[in-house]
PDB file of C-alpha atoms in Angstrom:
ATOM      1  CA  UNK A 348       0.022  -0.030  -0.036  1.00 76.00           C
ATOM      2  CA  UNK A 349       1.023   3.377  -0.875  1.00 93.00           C
ATOM      3  CA  UNK A 350       1.892   5.750   2.106  1.00 97.00           C
ATOM      4  CA  UNK A 351       0.314   9.274   2.505  1.00 99.00           C
ATOM      5  CA  UNK A 352       1.945  11.748   4.806  1.00 99.00           C
ATOM      6  CA  UNK A 353      -0.738  14.115   6.387  1.00 99.00           C
ATOM      7  CA  UNK A 354       1.077  17.416   7.658  1.00 99.00           C
ATOM      8  CA  UNK A 355      -0.737  19.219  10.376  1.00 99.00           C
ATOM      9  CA  UNK A 356       0.810  22.676  11.751  1.00 98.00           C
ATOM     10  CA  UNK A 357      -0.274  23.221  15.073  1.00 98.00           C
ATOM     11  CA  UNK A 358      -0.829  26.767  16.417  1.00 96.00           C
ATOM     12  CA  UNK A 359      -3.378  27.851  19.300  1.00 95.00           C
ATOM     13  CA  UNK A 360      -6.098  25.318  18.348  1.00 96.00           C
ATOM     14  CA  UNK A 361      -6.858  23.463  21.455  1.00 96.00           C
ATOM     15  CA  UNK A 362     -10.654  23.854  20.905  1.00 96.00           C
ATOM     16  CA  UNK A 363     -10.444  21.733  17.565  1.00 97.00           C
ATOM     17  CA  UNK A 364      -7.274  19.623  17.348  1.00 98.00           C
ATOM     18  CA  UNK A 365      -8.933  16.623  18.888  1.00 98.00           C
ATOM     19  CA  UNK A 366     -11.604  16.593  15.989  1.00 98.00           C
ATOM     20  CA  UNK A 367      -8.989  17.094  13.694  1.00 99.00           C
ATOM     21  CA  UNK A 368      -6.676  14.295  14.639  1.00 99.00           C
ATOM     22  CA  UNK A 369      -9.863  11.804  15.075  1.00 99.00           C
ATOM     23  CA  UNK A 370     -10.793  12.544  11.498  1.00 99.00           C
ATOM     24  CA  UNK A 371      -7.539  11.564  10.469  1.00 99.00           C
ATOM     25  CA  UNK A 372      -7.228   8.321  12.549  1.00 99.00           C
ATOM     26  CA  UNK A 373     -10.645   7.419  11.287  1.00 99.00           C
ATOM     27  CA  UNK A 374      -9.762   7.224   7.756  1.00 99.00           C
ATOM     28  CA  UNK A 375     -11.058   4.339   5.447  1.00 98.00           C
ATOM     29  CA  UNK A 376      -7.372   4.144   4.206  1.00 98.00           C
ATOM     30  CA  UNK A 377      -4.975   3.088   6.889  1.00 95.00           C
ATOM     31  CA  UNK A 378      -1.436   3.393   5.382  1.00 98.00           C
ATOM     32  CA  UNK A 379      -0.846   7.040   6.635  1.00 98.00           C
ATOM     33  CA  UNK A 380       1.632   8.906   8.758  1.00 99.00           C
ATOM     34  CA  UNK A 381       0.470  12.340  10.488  1.00 99.00           C
ATOM     35  CA  UNK A 382       3.273  14.758  10.958  1.00 99.00           C
ATOM     36  CA  UNK A 383       2.163  17.331  13.778  1.00 99.00           C
ATOM     37  CA  UNK A 384       4.519  20.233  13.630  1.00 99.00           C
ATOM     38  CA  UNK A 385       4.574  22.307  16.889  1.00 98.00           C
ATOM     39  CA  UNK A 386       4.693  26.189  15.882  1.00 96.00           C
ATOM     40  CA  UNK A 387       4.985  27.291  19.276  1.00 97.00           C
ATOM     41  CA  UNK A 388       1.537  28.305  20.242  1.00 96.00           C
ATOM     42  CA  UNK A 389       0.543  29.369  23.734  1.00 96.00           C
ATOM     43  CA  UNK A 390      -2.234  27.162  24.466  1.00 96.00           C
ATOM     44  CA  UNK A 391      -2.611  23.233  25.009  1.00 98.00           C
ATOM     45  CA  UNK A 392      -2.731  22.229  21.350  1.00 97.00           C
ATOM     46  CA  UNK A 393       0.547  20.506  21.289  1.00 97.00           C
ATOM     47  CA  UNK A 394      -0.107  18.674  24.657  1.00 98.00           C
ATOM     48  CA  UNK A 395      -3.272  17.319  23.246  1.00 98.00           C
ATOM     49  CA  UNK A 396      -1.534  16.101  20.112  1.00 98.00           C
ATOM     50  CA  UNK A 397       1.270  14.491  22.171  1.00 98.00           C
ATOM     51  CA  UNK A 398      -1.080  12.455  24.100  1.00 98.00           C
ATOM     52  CA  UNK A 399      -2.577  11.066  20.738  1.00 98.00           C
ATOM     53  CA  UNK A 400       1.133  10.574  19.536  1.00 98.00           C
ATOM     54  CA  UNK A 401       1.694   8.479  22.673  1.00 98.00           C
ATOM     55  CA  UNK A 402      -1.600   6.360  21.900  1.00 98.00           C
ATOM     56  CA  UNK A 403      -0.674   6.105  18.016  1.00 98.00           C
ATOM     57  CA  UNK A 404       3.057   6.154  17.938  1.00 98.00           C
ATOM     58  CA  UNK A 405       3.180   4.038  14.674  1.00 97.00           C
ATOM     59  CA  UNK A 406       1.049   6.897  12.956  1.00 98.00           C
ATOM     60  CA  UNK A 407       1.634  10.138  14.774  1.00 99.00           C
ATOM     61  CA  UNK A 408       4.935  12.151  15.060  1.00 98.00           C
ATOM     62  CA  UNK A 409       5.536  15.431  16.640  1.00 98.00           C
ATOM     63  CA  UNK A 410       8.153  17.640  15.164  1.00 98.00           C
ATOM     64  CA  UNK A 411       8.899  20.905  17.114  1.00 97.00           C
ATOM     65  CA  UNK A 412       9.953  24.275  16.159  1.00 97.00           C
ATOM     66  CA  UNK A 413      12.162  26.244  18.638  1.00 96.00           C
ATOM     67  CA  UNK A 414      10.222  29.621  17.816  1.00 96.00           C
ATOM     68  CA  UNK A 415       7.175  30.461  15.933  1.00 95.00           C
ATOM     69  CA  UNK A 416       7.833  30.490  12.269  1.00 94.00           C
ATOM     70  CA  UNK A 417       4.429  30.692  10.499  1.00 93.00           C
ATOM     71  CA  UNK A 418       2.285  28.332   8.540  1.00 94.00           C
ATOM     72  CA  UNK A 419       4.439  28.114   5.763  1.00 94.00           C
ATOM     73  CA  UNK A 420       7.487  27.207   7.416  1.00 94.00           C
ATOM     74  CA  UNK A 421       5.471  24.621   9.503  1.00 96.00           C
ATOM     75  CA  UNK A 422       4.534  23.073   6.224  1.00 97.00           C
ATOM     76  CA  UNK A 423       7.857  23.174   4.815  1.00 96.00           C
ATOM     77  CA  UNK A 424       9.041  21.171   7.971  1.00 97.00           C
ATOM     78  CA  UNK A 425       6.549  18.552   7.411  1.00 98.00           C
ATOM     79  CA  UNK A 426       7.457  18.203   3.638  1.00 98.00           C
ATOM     80  CA  UNK A 427      11.202  17.643   5.018  1.00 97.00           C
ATOM     81  CA  UNK A 428      10.023  14.640   7.374  1.00 98.00           C
ATOM     82  CA  UNK A 429       7.531  13.143   5.039  1.00 98.00           C
ATOM     83  CA  UNK A 430       7.992   9.518   4.063  1.00 98.00           C
ATOM     84  CA  UNK A 431       4.872   9.101   2.238  1.00 98.00           C
ATOM     85  CA  UNK A 432       4.504   8.904  -1.670  1.00 98.00           C
ATOM     86  CA  UNK A 433       1.771  11.406  -1.517  1.00 99.00           C
ATOM     87  CA  UNK A 434       1.296  14.590   0.806  1.00 99.00           C
ATOM     88  CA  UNK A 435      -1.929  16.286   2.100  1.00 99.00           C
ATOM     89  CA  UNK A 436      -2.059  19.350   4.252  1.00 99.00           C
ATOM     90  CA  UNK A 437      -4.824  19.538   6.883  1.00 98.00           C
ATOM     91  CA  UNK A 438      -5.067  22.834   9.266  1.00 97.00           C
ATOM     92  CA  UNK A 439      -5.515  21.911  12.902  1.00 97.00           C
ATOM     93  CA  UNK A 440      -8.628  23.463  13.296  1.00 96.00           C
ATOM     94  CA  UNK A 441     -10.378  21.560  10.092  1.00 98.00           C
ATOM     95  CA  UNK A 442     -11.219  17.942   9.629  1.00 99.00           C
ATOM     96  CA  UNK A 443     -11.941  15.644   6.918  1.00 99.00           C
ATOM     97  CA  UNK A 444     -14.464  13.042   5.798  1.00 99.00           C
ATOM     98  CA  UNK A 445     -13.549   9.377   6.569  1.00 99.00           C
ATOM     99  CA  UNK A 446     -12.973   8.710   2.816  1.00 98.00           C
ATOM    100  CA  UNK A 447     -10.945  11.795   2.012  1.00 99.00           C
ATOM    101  CA  UNK A 448      -7.613   9.973   1.827  1.00 98.00           C
ATOM    102  CA  UNK A 449      -9.105   7.049  -0.407  1.00 98.00           C
ATOM    103  CA  UNK A 450     -10.945   8.924  -2.582  1.00 98.00           C
ATOM    104  CA  UNK A 451      -7.913  11.137  -3.694  1.00 98.00           C
ATOM    105  CA  UNK A 452      -5.752   8.081  -4.070  1.00 97.00           C
ATOM    106  CA  UNK A 453      -7.996   6.358  -6.226  1.00 96.00           C
ATOM    107  CA  UNK A 454      -7.793   9.229  -8.524  1.00 96.00           C
ATOM    108  CA  UNK A 455      -4.185   9.155  -8.415  1.00 96.00           C
ATOM    109  CA  UNK A 456      -4.028   5.456  -9.414  1.00 92.00           C
ATOM    110  CA  UNK A 457      -6.663   6.029 -12.153  1.00 94.00           C
ATOM    111  CA  UNK A 458      -5.169   8.998 -13.743  1.00 92.00           C
ATOM    112  CA  UNK A 459      -1.593   9.058 -12.665  1.00 93.00           C
ATOM    113  CA  UNK A 460      -1.849  12.779 -11.562  1.00 96.00           C
ATOM    114  CA  UNK A 461       0.768  14.844  -9.806  1.00 98.00           C
ATOM    115  CA  UNK A 462      -2.038  16.697  -7.965  1.00 98.00           C
ATOM    116  CA  UNK A 463      -5.605  15.999  -7.284  1.00 98.00           C
ATOM    117  CA  UNK A 464      -7.881  18.872  -6.129  1.00 98.00           C
ATOM    118  CA  UNK A 465     -11.196  18.628  -4.471  1.00 98.00           C
ATOM    119  CA  UNK A 466     -13.827  21.111  -3.070  1.00 97.00           C
ATOM    120  CA  UNK A 467     -14.479  21.819   0.549  1.00 98.00           C
ATOM    121  CA  UNK A 468     -17.318  22.648   3.188  1.00 98.00           C
ATOM    122  CA  UNK A 469     -17.329  25.655   5.233  1.00 96.00           C
ATOM    123  CA  UNK A 470     -18.038  24.948   8.859  1.00 96.00           C
ATOM    124  CA  UNK A 471     -19.464  28.237  10.253  1.00 92.00           C
ATOM    125  CA  UNK A 472     -20.165  27.012  13.908  1.00 88.00           C
ATOM    126  CA  UNK A 473     -22.135  23.871  12.661  1.00 89.00           C
ATOM    127  CA  UNK A 474     -23.722  25.610   9.515  1.00 92.00           C
ATOM    128  CA  UNK A 475     -22.292  23.678   6.407  1.00 96.00           C
ATOM    129  CA  UNK A 476     -21.939  25.445   3.055  1.00 96.00           C
ATOM    130  CA  UNK A 477     -20.275  23.321   0.183  1.00 97.00           C
ATOM    131  CA  UNK A 478     -18.004  24.912  -2.300  1.00 95.00           C
ATOM    132  CA  UNK A 479     -17.638  22.215  -5.102  1.00 96.00           C
ATOM    133  CA  UNK A 480     -15.044  22.158  -7.837  1.00 96.00           C
ATOM    134  CA  UNK A 481     -15.691  23.142 -11.354  1.00 93.00           C
ATOM    135  CA  UNK A 482     -14.016  20.029 -13.001  1.00 92.00           C
ATOM    136  CA  UNK A 483     -15.113  21.117 -16.575  1.00 92.00           C
ATOM    137  CA  UNK A 484     -13.198  24.421 -16.261  1.00 92.00           C
ATOM    138  CA  UNK A 485      -9.337  24.079 -17.229  1.00 91.00           C
ATOM    139  CA  UNK A 486      -8.968  27.300 -15.294  1.00 92.00           C
ATOM    140  CA  UNK A 487     -10.160  26.051 -12.046  1.00 95.00           C
ATOM    141  CA  UNK A 488      -6.924  25.165 -10.639  1.00 96.00           C
ATOM    142  CA  UNK A 489      -5.738  28.764 -10.758  1.00 96.00           C
ATOM    143  CA  UNK A 490      -8.816  29.838  -8.749  1.00 94.00           C
ATOM    144  CA  UNK A 491      -8.280  26.803  -6.067  1.00 94.00           C
ATOM    145  CA  UNK A 492      -5.369  28.641  -4.336  1.00 94.00           C
ATOM    146  CA  UNK A 493      -5.762  26.795  -0.945  1.00 95.00           C
ATOM    147  CA  UNK A 494      -3.023  24.190  -0.248  1.00 96.00           C
ATOM    148  CA  UNK A 495      -5.494  22.181   1.504  1.00 96.00           C
ATOM    149  CA  UNK A 496      -8.459  20.350  -0.309  1.00 96.00           C
ATOM    150  CA  UNK A 497      -5.636  18.802  -2.341  1.00 98.00           C
ATOM    151  CA  UNK A 498      -3.022  15.701  -2.348  1.00 99.00           C
ATOM    152  CA  UNK A 499       0.256  16.028  -4.001  1.00 99.00           C
ATOM    153  CA  UNK A 500       2.726  13.337  -5.341  1.00 98.00           C
ATOM    154  CA  UNK A 501       5.727  13.799  -3.239  1.00 98.00           C
ATOM    155  CA  UNK A 502       8.154  13.221  -5.874  1.00 98.00           C
ATOM    156  CA  UNK A 503       6.779  16.171  -8.052  1.00 98.00           C
ATOM    157  CA  UNK A 504       7.075  18.586  -5.260  1.00 98.00           C
ATOM    158  CA  UNK A 505      10.626  17.748  -4.350  1.00 96.00           C
ATOM    159  CA  UNK A 506      11.707  17.276  -8.166  1.00 97.00           C
ATOM    160  CA  UNK A 507      10.772  20.809  -8.708  1.00 97.00           C
ATOM    161  CA  UNK A 508      11.622  22.466  -5.367  1.00 96.00           C
ATOM    162  CA  UNK A 509       8.132  23.304  -4.736  1.00 96.00           C
ATOM    163  CA  UNK A 510       7.625  24.591  -1.121  1.00 95.00           C
ATOM    164  CA  UNK A 511       6.248  27.494   0.876  1.00 93.00           C
ATOM    165  CA  UNK A 512       9.786  29.096   1.159  1.00 85.00           C
ATOM    166  CA  UNK A 513       9.156  29.798   4.681  1.00 68.00           C
ATOM    167  CA  UNK A 514       6.663  32.531   4.018  1.00 65.00           C
ATOM    168  CA  UNK A 515       4.420  33.832   6.630  1.00 69.00           C
ATOM    169  CA  UNK A 516       1.663  35.516   4.448  1.00 71.00           C
ATOM    170  CA  UNK A 517      -0.174  34.343   1.162  1.00 81.00           C
ATOM    171  CA  UNK A 518       1.659  31.168   1.529  1.00 87.00           C
ATOM    172  CA  UNK A 519      -1.236  29.083  -0.216  1.00 93.00           C
ATOM    173  CA  UNK A 520      -1.290  31.558  -3.231  1.00 92.00           C
ATOM    174  CA  UNK A 521       2.466  31.555  -3.658  1.00 91.00           C
ATOM    175  CA  UNK A 522       2.850  27.730  -3.316  1.00 95.00           C
ATOM    176  CA  UNK A 523      -0.141  27.079  -5.390  1.00 96.00           C
ATOM    177  CA  UNK A 524       1.101  29.134  -8.290  1.00 95.00           C
ATOM    178  CA  UNK A 525       4.586  27.825  -8.205  1.00 95.00           C
ATOM    179  CA  UNK A 526       3.152  24.472  -8.474  1.00 97.00           C
ATOM    180  CA  UNK A 527       1.229  25.323 -11.450  1.00 97.00           C
ATOM    181  CA  UNK A 528       4.008  26.913 -13.371  1.00 97.00           C
ATOM    182  CA  UNK A 529       5.895  23.524 -12.930  1.00 97.00           C
ATOM    183  CA  UNK A 530       2.818  22.282 -15.260  1.00 97.00           C
ATOM    184  CA  UNK A 531       1.885  19.165 -12.961  1.00 98.00           C
ATOM    185  CA  UNK A 532      -0.566  16.675 -14.459  1.00 98.00           C
ATOM    186  CA  UNK A 533      -3.899  17.614 -12.671  1.00 97.00           C
ATOM    187  CA  UNK A 534      -7.102  16.087 -11.593  1.00 97.00           C
ATOM    188  CA  UNK A 535     -10.188  17.991 -10.349  1.00 97.00           C
ATOM    189  CA  UNK A 536     -12.431  15.854  -8.639  1.00 97.00           C
ATOM    190  CA  UNK A 537     -16.227  16.358  -8.161  1.00 97.00           C
ATOM    191  CA  UNK A 538     -15.874  15.548  -4.505  1.00 98.00           C
ATOM    192  CA  UNK A 539     -15.819  17.823  -1.359  1.00 98.00           C
ATOM    193  CA  UNK A 540     -14.352  16.162   1.688  1.00 98.00           C
ATOM    194  CA  UNK A 541     -12.553  18.849   3.604  1.00 99.00           C
ATOM    195  CA  UNK A 542     -14.258  20.777   6.253  1.00 98.00           C
ATOM    196  CA  UNK A 543     -12.539  24.260   6.665  1.00 97.00           C
ATOM    197  CA  UNK A 544     -13.712  25.840   9.932  1.00 95.00           C
ATOM    198  CA  UNK A 545     -14.982  29.509  10.146  1.00 89.00           C
ATOM    199  CA  UNK A 546     -15.286  31.013  13.628  1.00 74.00           C
ATOM    200  CA  UNK A 547     -17.865  33.964  13.773  1.00 60.00           C
ATOM    201  CA  UNK A 548     -16.158  35.289  16.947  1.00 55.00           C
ATOM    202  CA  UNK A 549     -13.059  35.639  15.270  1.00 52.00           C
ATOM    203  CA  UNK A 550     -14.390  37.378  12.456  1.00 42.00           C
ATOM    204  CA  UNK A 551     -16.162  39.910  14.626  1.00 39.00           C
ATOM    205  CA  UNK A 552     -12.972  40.475  16.586  1.00 43.00           C
ATOM    206  CA  UNK A 553     -11.059  41.244  13.188  1.00 52.00           C
ATOM    207  CA  UNK A 554     -13.370  43.964  12.124  1.00 49.00           C
ATOM    208  CA  UNK A 555     -11.805  46.569  14.341  1.00 49.00           C
ATOM    209  CA  UNK A 556      -8.380  45.273  13.445  1.00 57.00           C
ATOM    210  CA  UNK A 557      -5.876  47.653  11.366  1.00 71.00           C
ATOM    211  CA  UNK A 558      -5.417  45.390   8.182  1.00 77.00           C
ATOM    212  CA  UNK A 559      -3.332  47.743   6.153  1.00 85.00           C
ATOM    213  CA  UNK A 560      -0.046  46.081   7.091  1.00 87.00           C
ATOM    214  CA  UNK A 561      -1.610  43.002   4.936  1.00 84.00           C
ATOM    215  CA  UNK A 562      -1.984  45.185   2.171  1.00 88.00           C
ATOM    216  CA  UNK A 563       1.659  46.517   2.214  1.00 90.00           C
ATOM    217  CA  UNK A 564       2.883  43.179   2.597  1.00 89.00           C
ATOM    218  CA  UNK A 565       0.644  41.928  -0.303  1.00 88.00           C
ATOM    219  CA  UNK A 566       2.075  44.906  -2.503  1.00 92.00           C
ATOM    220  CA  UNK A 567       5.725  43.975  -1.839  1.00 89.00           C
ATOM    221  CA  UNK A 568       4.700  40.054  -2.333  1.00 89.00           C
ATOM    222  CA  UNK A 569       3.153  40.647  -5.779  1.00 92.00           C
ATOM    223  CA  UNK A 570       6.188  42.510  -6.944  1.00 91.00           C
ATOM    224  CA  UNK A 571       9.030  39.770  -5.747  1.00 90.00           C
ATOM    225  CA  UNK A 572       6.756  36.958  -6.771  1.00 91.00           C
ATOM    226  CA  UNK A 573       6.540  38.354 -10.552  1.00 94.00           C
ATOM    227  CA  UNK A 574      10.363  38.637 -10.650  1.00 93.00           C
ATOM    228  CA  UNK A 575      10.603  35.362  -9.387  1.00 92.00           C
ATOM    229  CA  UNK A 576       8.218  33.210 -11.300  1.00 94.00           C
ATOM    230  CA  UNK A 577       6.994  35.108 -14.407  1.00 95.00           C
ATOM    231  CA  UNK A 578      10.042  34.222 -16.607  1.00 96.00           C
ATOM    232  CA  UNK A 579       9.615  30.419 -15.911  1.00 95.00           C
ATOM    233  CA  UNK A 580       5.930  30.576 -16.328  1.00 97.00           C
ATOM    234  CA  UNK A 581       4.802  28.782 -19.702  1.00 96.00           C
ATOM    235  CA  UNK A 582       3.653  31.271 -22.602  1.00 96.00           C
ATOM    236  CA  UNK A 583       0.111  29.836 -22.457  1.00 95.00           C
ATOM    237  CA  UNK A 584      -0.197  30.429 -18.684  1.00 96.00           C
ATOM    238  CA  UNK A 585       1.394  34.038 -18.399  1.00 96.00           C
ATOM    239  CA  UNK A 586      -1.901  35.936 -18.830  1.00 96.00           C
ATOM    240  CA  UNK A 587      -3.937  33.796 -16.287  1.00 96.00           C
ATOM    241  CA  UNK A 588      -0.912  34.140 -13.861  1.00 96.00           C
ATOM    242  CA  UNK A 589      -0.783  37.852 -14.228  1.00 96.00           C
ATOM    243  CA  UNK A 590      -4.612  38.387 -13.815  1.00 96.00           C
ATOM    244  CA  UNK A 591      -4.769  36.260 -10.693  1.00 95.00           C
ATOM    245  CA  UNK A 592      -2.010  38.265  -9.130  1.00 95.00           C
ATOM    246  CA  UNK A 593      -3.582  41.638 -10.170  1.00 96.00           C
ATOM    247  CA  UNK A 594      -7.205  40.454  -9.174  1.00 95.00           C
ATOM    248  CA  UNK A 595      -5.880  39.101  -5.772  1.00 93.00           C
ATOM    249  CA  UNK A 596      -4.135  42.611  -5.108  1.00 95.00           C
ATOM    250  CA  UNK A 597      -7.243  44.400  -6.120  1.00 96.00           C
ATOM    251  CA  UNK A 598      -9.742  42.540  -4.059  1.00 94.00           C
ATOM    252  CA  UNK A 599      -7.152  42.631  -0.932  1.00 92.00           C
ATOM    253  CA  UNK A 600      -7.111  46.520  -1.146  1.00 94.00           C
ATOM    254  CA  UNK A 601     -10.770  46.839  -1.474  1.00 94.00           C
ATOM    255  CA  UNK A 602     -11.590  44.688   1.450  1.00 90.00           C
ATOM    256  CA  UNK A 603      -8.890  45.686   3.892  1.00 89.00           C
ATOM    257  CA  UNK A 604      -8.616  49.223   3.234  1.00 89.00           C
ATOM    258  CA  UNK A 605     -12.184  50.279   3.839  1.00 90.00           C
ATOM    259  CA  UNK A 606     -12.603  53.144   6.197  1.00 91.00           C
ATOM    260  CA  UNK A 607      -8.772  53.562   6.247  1.00 92.00           C
ATOM    261  CA  UNK A 608      -9.255  57.430   5.177  1.00 94.00           C
ATOM    262  CA  UNK A 609      -8.444  59.322   2.044  1.00 94.00           C
ATOM    263  CA  UNK A 610      -4.802  60.071   3.119  1.00 94.00           C
ATOM    264  CA  UNK A 611      -3.698  56.549   3.934  1.00 94.00           C
ATOM    265  CA  UNK A 612      -5.569  55.521   0.637  1.00 95.00           C
ATOM    266  CA  UNK A 613      -3.733  58.020  -1.513  1.00 96.00           C
ATOM    267  CA  UNK A 614      -0.454  56.252  -0.373  1.00 95.00           C
ATOM    268  CA  UNK A 615      -1.843  52.782  -0.938  1.00 95.00           C
ATOM    269  CA  UNK A 616      -3.241  53.529  -4.353  1.00 96.00           C
ATOM    270  CA  UNK A 617       0.117  55.188  -5.529  1.00 96.00           C
ATOM    271  CA  UNK A 618       1.915  51.753  -4.636  1.00 96.00           C
ATOM    272  CA  UNK A 619      -0.924  49.895  -6.203  1.00 96.00           C
ATOM    273  CA  UNK A 620      -0.913  51.591  -9.501  1.00 96.00           C
ATOM    274  CA  UNK A 621       2.859  51.355  -9.607  1.00 96.00           C
ATOM    275  CA  UNK A 622       2.665  47.521  -9.379  1.00 96.00           C
ATOM    276  CA  UNK A 623      -0.024  47.421 -12.191  1.00 97.00           C
ATOM    277  CA  UNK A 624       1.735  49.798 -14.667  1.00 96.00           C
ATOM    278  CA  UNK A 625       5.063  47.564 -14.061  1.00 95.00           C
ATOM    279  CA  UNK A 626       3.345  44.463 -14.954  1.00 95.00           C
ATOM    280  CA  UNK A 627       5.083  42.623 -18.079  1.00 94.00           C
ATOM    281  CA  UNK A 628       1.781  42.751 -19.537  1.00 90.00           C
ATOM    282  CA  UNK A 629      -0.718  45.479 -19.721  1.00 94.00           C
ATOM    283  CA  UNK A 630      -3.422  44.230 -17.431  1.00 96.00           C
ATOM    284  CA  UNK A 631      -6.362  46.142 -19.408  1.00 96.00           C
ATOM    285  CA  UNK A 632      -5.246  44.028 -22.544  1.00 95.00           C
ATOM    286  CA  UNK A 633      -5.736  40.955 -20.389  1.00 96.00           C
ATOM    287  CA  UNK A 634      -8.256  38.747 -21.800  1.00 94.00           C
ATOM    288  CA  UNK A 635      -9.431  37.367 -18.341  1.00 94.00           C
ATOM    289  CA  UNK A 636     -10.370  40.785 -17.286  1.00 93.00           C
ATOM    290  CA  UNK A 637     -13.811  40.249 -19.306  1.00 90.00           C
ATOM    291  CA  UNK A 638     -16.585  39.515 -16.839  1.00 86.00           C
ATOM    292  CA  UNK A 639     -17.246  35.878 -18.069  1.00 86.00           C
ATOM    293  CA  UNK A 640     -13.641  34.505 -19.005  1.00 85.00           C
ATOM    294  CA  UNK A 641     -12.647  33.249 -15.708  1.00 89.00           C
ATOM    295  CA  UNK A 642     -15.894  31.772 -14.087  1.00 85.00           C
ATOM    296  CA  UNK A 643     -14.037  29.685 -11.738  1.00 90.00           C
ATOM    297  CA  UNK A 644     -12.993  32.808  -9.877  1.00 91.00           C
ATOM    298  CA  UNK A 645     -15.541  33.615  -6.755  1.00 89.00           C
ATOM    299  CA  UNK A 646     -18.269  35.804  -8.082  1.00 90.00           C
ATOM    300  CA  UNK A 647     -17.619  38.684  -5.614  1.00 91.00           C
ATOM    301  CA  UNK A 648     -13.951  38.906  -6.456  1.00 92.00           C
ATOM    302  CA  UNK A 649     -14.520  38.511 -10.247  1.00 93.00           C
ATOM    303  CA  UNK A 650     -17.171  41.247 -10.198  1.00 94.00           C
ATOM    304  CA  UNK A 651     -14.958  43.723  -7.982  1.00 95.00           C
ATOM    305  CA  UNK A 652     -11.952  43.177 -10.297  1.00 96.00           C
ATOM    306  CA  UNK A 653     -14.173  43.770 -13.448  1.00 96.00           C
ATOM    307  CA  UNK A 654     -15.539  46.864 -12.089  1.00 96.00           C
ATOM    308  CA  UNK A 655     -12.308  48.364 -10.893  1.00 97.00           C
ATOM    309  CA  UNK A 656     -10.381  47.554 -14.225  1.00 97.00           C
ATOM    310  CA  UNK A 657     -13.371  48.727 -16.210  1.00 96.00           C
ATOM    311  CA  UNK A 658     -13.083  52.296 -14.402  1.00 97.00           C
ATOM    312  CA  UNK A 659      -9.246  52.042 -14.796  1.00 97.00           C
ATOM    313  CA  UNK A 660      -9.983  52.386 -18.626  1.00 96.00           C
ATOM    314  CA  UNK A 661     -11.423  55.743 -18.096  1.00 97.00           C
ATOM    315  CA  UNK A 662      -8.930  56.624 -15.292  1.00 96.00           C
ATOM    316  CA  UNK A 663     -11.699  56.543 -12.511  1.00 97.00           C
ATOM    317  CA  UNK A 664     -10.414  53.502 -10.371  1.00 97.00           C
ATOM    318  CA  UNK A 665      -8.956  55.592  -7.920  1.00 96.00           C
ATOM    319  CA  UNK A 666     -12.274  57.239  -7.204  1.00 96.00           C
ATOM    320  CA  UNK A 667     -13.644  53.926  -6.356  1.00 96.00           C
ATOM    321  CA  UNK A 668     -10.794  53.271  -3.756  1.00 96.00           C
ATOM    322  CA  UNK A 669     -11.223  56.642  -2.439  1.00 96.00           C
ATOM    323  CA  UNK A 670     -14.998  56.015  -1.859  1.00 96.00           C
ATOM    324  CA  UNK A 671     -14.192  52.781  -0.221  1.00 95.00           C
ATOM    325  CA  UNK A 672     -11.556  54.402   2.162  1.00 95.00           C
ATOM    326  CA  UNK A 673     -14.532  56.554   3.602  1.00 95.00           C
ATOM    327  CA  UNK A 674     -16.686  53.808   4.460  1.00 93.00           C
ATOM    328  CA  UNK A 675     -17.201  52.517   7.861  1.00 88.00           C
ATOM    329  CA  UNK A 676     -14.936  49.593   8.858  1.00 77.00           C
TER     330      UNK A 676
END
């Protein structure tokens, strides 16, 4: 039987880690190893995971960081210790269906894939909403940027040196785009077996938080990422790659800069505009800017990006951003 490595970064999830590990131990496919990476949180998450490791030493191992290094670095640590032929990432506050591993593996065997992608179910305090895949859309993998909900052939990741580069922000997108640029053989499943937990209380707490540092980080990340990856991107994918980066940056600015005030928005818009101007390809000539050309993109993101770029054609996009800056947070 082919071994599957499940990598679980652990950081302050003591309320949910048991459900996560129980869902992994209850898989219908038994040849798995679970690598829990201790990223130095402040609660009892790792203590709980350690008790599971004592009960299941043949399946669970704990790998420890000496300091908090972030989600990307924790996943990279898991990759370094992986012994399985396939790898899956599960966040420690999430959980999966009992047939998750088996379903993905069957697709690997049937299609000789390098990556298998599934959908997910959002769990908002017991309210479940399915977010299915769109298997018929060849662009769907570009819209599915989460590193979870997927399984990877370990040899492909290592052959192409695909990892999270120890990134602390936007690690899923950077990882996923590096993966796609390497041109793996992908299978998209009409199956949703990953439960992504959304906490209403944490959402409420975040409403008053200044999120502009995330926007500045995004601006810097996009510029560096284009320099790193655009030259290696296959010609057929260059437009969709640039569109995804520009769209993500646009939505991030609209969402996180709401209510920041005109003066701060002026500075943000100036940097945002510089990024778009310096793209290797004029974003307004990008075919995916059209409303119906990238239907796998979430509807709200697609509409927001389309509106901003439509206004940009008449040099009125900054007006939208300025109005957003005056809205209440």
